[in-house]
Amino acid sequence: MADDLAAGRLVRPFALSIGGPLTFAYFAIFSPGMMQNPPARNFIHWLHTEAQTDGTA
């Protein structure tokens, strides 16, 4: 992830960050109303599904 930040592929939107090991730390922040939006709900579901895979698929 640090390489992606340095290369500009990822952009940190806020100066605030969560400390700790980066391994297996995923956070998705969304408002409860987003679950009423079908494309957003599908994206959130996809994120959740991907986070539960072991990465070998």
mmCIF file of N, CA and C in Angstrom:
data_model
loop_
_atom_site.group_PDB
_atom_site.id
_atom_site.type_symbol
_atom_site.label_atom_id
_atom_site.label_comp_id
_atom_site.label_asym_id
_atom_site.label_seq_id
_atom_site.Cartn_x
_atom_site.Cartn_y
_atom_site.Cartn_z
ATOM 1 N N MET A 1 0.822 -1.189 0.000
ATOM 2 C CA MET A 1 0.000 0.000 0.000
ATOM 3 C C MET A 1 0.863 1.249 0.000
ATOM 4 N N ALA A 2 1.949 1.257 0.733
ATOM 5 C CA ALA A 2 2.824 2.424 0.758
ATOM 6 C C ALA A 2 3.368 2.714 -0.636
ATOM 7 N N ASP A 3 3.682 1.660 -1.392
ATOM 8 C CA ASP A 3 4.162 1.847 -2.770
ATOM 9 C C ASP A 3 3.086 2.485 -3.633
ATOM 10 N N ASP A 4 1.829 2.053 -3.450
ATOM 11 C CA ASP A 4 0.727 2.627 -4.224
ATOM 12 C C ASP A 4 0.512 4.097 -3.876
ATOM 13 N N LEU A 5 0.647 4.448 -2.612
ATOM 14 C CA LEU A 5 0.532 5.850 -2.212
ATOM 15 C C LEU A 5 1.655 6.670 -2.834
ATOM 16 N N ALA A 6 2.883 6.145 -2.754
ATOM 17 C CA ALA A 6 4.044 6.862 -3.297
ATOM 18 C C ALA A 6 3.924 7.035 -4.809
ATOM 19 N N ALA A 7 3.371 6.043 -5.503
ATOM 20 C CA ALA A 7 3.242 6.100 -6.959
ATOM 21 C C ALA A 7 2.022 6.897 -7.411
ATOM 22 N N GLY A 8 1.151 7.276 -6.472
ATOM 23 C CA GLY A 8 -0.033 8.041 -6.830
ATOM 24 C C GLY A 8 -1.220 7.206 -7.273
ATOM 25 N N ARG A 9 -1.120 5.866 -7.157
ATOM 26 C CA ARG A 9 -2.256 5.003 -7.517
ATOM 27 C C ARG A 9 -3.341 5.055 -6.448
ATOM 28 N N LEU A 10 -2.943 5.314 -5.220
ATOM 29 C CA LEU A 10 -3.880 5.527 -4.117
ATOM 30 C C LEU A 10 -3.669 6.935 -3.595
ATOM 31 N N VAL A 11 -4.750 7.552 -3.168
ATOM 32 C CA VAL A 11 -4.673 8.895 -2.604
ATOM 33 C C VAL A 11 -5.324 8.872 -1.241
ATOM 34 N N ARG A 12 -4.615 9.362 -0.231
ATOM 35 C CA ARG A 12 -5.178 9.447 1.113
ATOM 36 C C ARG A 12 -6.081 10.674 1.170
ATOM 37 N N PRO A 13 -7.394 10.486 1.372
ATOM 38 C CA PRO A 13 -8.310 11.623 1.325
ATOM 39 C C PRO A 13 -8.233 12.531 2.555
ATOM 40 N N PHE A 14 -7.728 12.021 3.678
ATOM 41 C CA PHE A 14 -7.662 12.792 4.909
ATOM 42 C C PHE A 14 -6.311 12.569 5.572
ATOM 43 N N ALA A 15 -5.851 13.529 6.329
ATOM 44 C CA ALA A 15 -4.591 13.373 7.060
ATOM 45 C C ALA A 15 -4.747 12.344 8.188
ATOM 46 N N LEU A 16 -5.953 12.213 8.722
ATOM 47 C CA LEU A 16 -6.231 11.271 9.800
ATOM 48 C C LEU A 16 -6.104 9.840 9.284
ATOM 49 N N SER A 17 -5.436 8.988 10.018
ATOM 50 C CA SER A 17 -5.336 7.584 9.634
ATOM 51 C C SER A 17 -5.437 6.712 10.868
ATOM 52 N N ILE A 18 -5.723 5.450 10.659
ATOM 53 C CA ILE A 18 -5.843 4.484 11.743
ATOM 54 C C ILE A 18 -4.525 3.744 11.852
ATOM 55 N N GLY A 19 -3.926 3.764 13.018
ATOM 56 C CA GLY A 19 -2.641 3.099 13.214
ATOM 57 C C GLY A 19 -2.799 1.606 13.388
ATOM 58 N N GLY A 20 -1.692 0.919 13.353
ATOM 59 C CA GLY A 20 -1.717 -0.521 13.554
ATOM 60 C C GLY A 20 -1.266 -1.250 12.313
ATOM 61 N N PRO A 21 -1.175 -2.563 12.414
ATOM 62 C CA PRO A 21 -0.731 -3.338 11.255
ATOM 63 C C PRO A 21 -1.736 -3.249 10.112
ATOM 64 N N LEU A 22 -1.227 -3.202 8.883
ATOM 65 C CA LEU A 22 -2.092 -3.090 7.719
ATOM 66 C C LEU A 22 -2.650 -4.425 7.271
ATOM 67 N N THR A 23 -2.094 -5.512 7.751
ATOM 68 C CA THR A 23 -2.543 -6.835 7.342
ATOM 69 C C THR A 23 -3.953 -7.100 7.860
ATOM 70 N N PHE A 24 -4.849 -7.444 6.963
ATOM 71 C CA PHE A 24 -6.224 -7.807 7.293
ATOM 72 C C PHE A 24 -6.996 -6.694 7.982
ATOM 73 N N ALA A 25 -6.686 -5.453 7.677
ATOM 74 C CA ALA A 25 -7.428 -4.329 8.234
ATOM 75 C C ALA A 25 -8.145 -3.613 7.102
ATOM 76 N N TYR A 26 -9.451 -3.810 7.015
ATOM 77 C CA TYR A 26 -10.250 -3.189 5.968
ATOM 78 C C TYR A 26 -11.380 -2.412 6.618
ATOM 79 N N PHE A 27 -11.619 -1.209 6.136
ATOM 80 C CA PHE A 27 -12.676 -0.370 6.672
ATOM 81 C C PHE A 27 -13.477 0.214 5.524
ATOM 82 N N ALA A 28 -14.773 0.115 5.597
ATOM 83 C CA ALA A 28 -15.661 0.749 4.622
ATOM 84 C C ALA A 28 -16.636 1.612 5.403
ATOM 85 N N ILE A 29 -16.650 2.877 5.111
ATOM 86 C CA ILE A 29 -17.517 3.812 5.814
ATOM 87 C C ILE A 29 -18.591 4.285 4.838
ATOM 88 N N PHE A 30 -19.833 4.134 5.221
ATOM 89 C CA PHE A 30 -20.938 4.582 4.388
ATOM 90 C C PHE A 30 -22.118 4.921 5.274
ATOM 91 N N SER A 31 -22.988 5.771 4.766
ATOM 92 C CA SER A 31 -24.168 6.142 5.548
ATOM 93 C C SER A 31 -25.215 5.036 5.431
ATOM 94 N N PRO A 32 -26.035 4.856 6.459
ATOM 95 C CA PRO A 32 -27.062 3.812 6.403
ATOM 96 C C PRO A 32 -27.985 3.961 5.193
ATOM 97 N N GLY A 33 -28.235 5.167 4.755
ATOM 98 C CA GLY A 33 -29.104 5.392 3.612
ATOM 99 C C GLY A 33 -28.550 4.827 2.311
ATOM 100 N N MET A 34 -27.249 4.586 2.255
ATOM 101 C CA MET A 34 -26.652 4.035 1.041
ATOM 102 C C MET A 34 -27.179 2.642 0.739
ATOM 103 N N MET A 35 -27.638 1.924 1.729
ATOM 104 C CA MET A 35 -28.152 0.583 1.500
ATOM 105 C C MET A 35 -29.480 0.621 0.730
ATOM 106 N N GLN A 36 -30.088 1.801 0.599
ATOM 107 C CA GLN A 36 -31.309 1.946 -0.195
ATOM 108 C C GLN A 36 -30.988 2.181 -1.671
ATOM 109 N N ASN A 37 -29.732 2.440 -1.987
ATOM 110 C CA ASN A 37 -29.297 2.701 -3.352
ATOM 111 C C ASN A 37 -28.759 1.396 -3.942
ATOM 112 N N PRO A 38 -29.461 0.789 -4.912
ATOM 113 C CA PRO A 38 -29.048 -0.530 -5.416
ATOM 114 C C PRO A 38 -27.596 -0.628 -5.889
ATOM 115 N N PRO A 39 -27.062 0.314 -6.690
ATOM 116 C CA PRO A 39 -25.653 0.186 -7.084
ATOM 117 C C PRO A 39 -24.702 0.257 -5.892
ATOM 118 N N ALA A 40 -24.986 1.148 -4.954
ATOM 119 C CA ALA A 40 -24.143 1.252 -3.769
ATOM 120 C C ALA A 40 -24.244 -0.014 -2.921
ATOM 121 N N ARG A 41 -25.454 -0.538 -2.757
ATOM 122 C CA ARG A 41 -25.656 -1.764 -1.990
ATOM 123 C C ARG A 41 -24.901 -2.918 -2.636
ATOM 124 N N ASN A 42 -24.950 -3.024 -3.961
ATOM 125 C CA ASN A 42 -24.211 -4.083 -4.658
ATOM 126 C C ASN A 42 -22.713 -3.939 -4.460
ATOM 127 N N PHE A 43 -22.212 -2.711 -4.516
ATOM 128 C CA PHE A 43 -20.786 -2.474 -4.315
ATOM 129 C C PHE A 43 -20.364 -2.845 -2.899
ATOM 130 N N ILE A 44 -21.144 -2.455 -1.910
ATOM 131 C CA ILE A 44 -20.835 -2.777 -0.514
ATOM 132 C C ILE A 44 -20.871 -4.289 -0.305
ATOM 133 N N HIS A 45 -21.850 -4.952 -0.912
ATOM 134 C CA HIS A 45 -21.923 -6.416 -0.820
ATOM 135 C C HIS A 45 -20.683 -7.045 -1.459
ATOM 136 N N TRP A 46 -20.269 -6.533 -2.611
ATOM 137 C CA TRP A 46 -19.082 -7.044 -3.287
ATOM 138 C C TRP A 46 -17.840 -6.861 -2.412
ATOM 139 N N LEU A 47 -17.690 -5.680 -1.801
ATOM 140 C CA LEU A 47 -16.553 -5.446 -0.904
ATOM 141 C C LEU A 47 -16.535 -6.472 0.226
ATOM 142 N N HIS A 48 -17.693 -6.685 0.826
ATOM 143 C CA HIS A 48 -17.802 -7.632 1.929
ATOM 144 C C HIS A 48 -17.412 -9.036 1.480
ATOM 145 N N THR A 49 -17.895 -9.445 0.314
ATOM 146 C CA THR A 49 -17.586 -10.769 -0.217
ATOM 147 C C THR A 49 -16.096 -10.911 -0.499
ATOM 148 N N GLU A 50 -15.497 -9.901 -1.120
ATOM 149 C CA GLU A 50 -14.061 -9.933 -1.425
ATOM 150 C C GLU A 50 -13.227 -9.995 -0.152
ATOM 151 N N ALA A 51 -13.646 -9.271 0.872
ATOM 152 C CA ALA A 51 -12.885 -9.247 2.124
ATOM 153 C C ALA A 51 -12.883 -10.606 2.812
ATOM 154 N N GLN A 52 -13.864 -11.441 2.499
ATOM 155 C CA GLN A 52 -13.939 -12.755 3.138
ATOM 156 C C GLN A 52 -13.219 -13.845 2.358
ATOM 157 N N THR A 53 -12.740 -13.533 1.155
ATOM 158 C CA THR A 53 -12.015 -14.555 0.380
ATOM 159 C C THR A 53 -10.599 -14.678 0.913
ATOM 160 N N ASP A 54 -9.974 -15.798 0.622
ATOM 161 C CA ASP A 54 -8.601 -15.995 1.119
ATOM 162 C C ASP A 54 -7.558 -15.532 0.108
ATOM 163 N N GLY A 55 -7.984 -14.952 -0.996
ATOM 164 C CA GLY A 55 -7.061 -14.408 -1.980
ATOM 165 C C GLY A 55 -6.486 -15.427 -2.944
ATOM 166 N N THR A 56 -6.938 -16.683 -2.909
ATOM 167 C CA THR A 56 -6.390 -17.693 -3.800
ATOM 168 C C THR A 56 -7.246 -17.896 -5.039
ATOM 169 N N ALA A 57 -8.385 -17.235 -5.105
ATOM 170 C CA ALA A 57 -9.288 -17.439 -6.256
ATOM 171 C C ALA A 57 -8.798 -16.696 -7.476
#
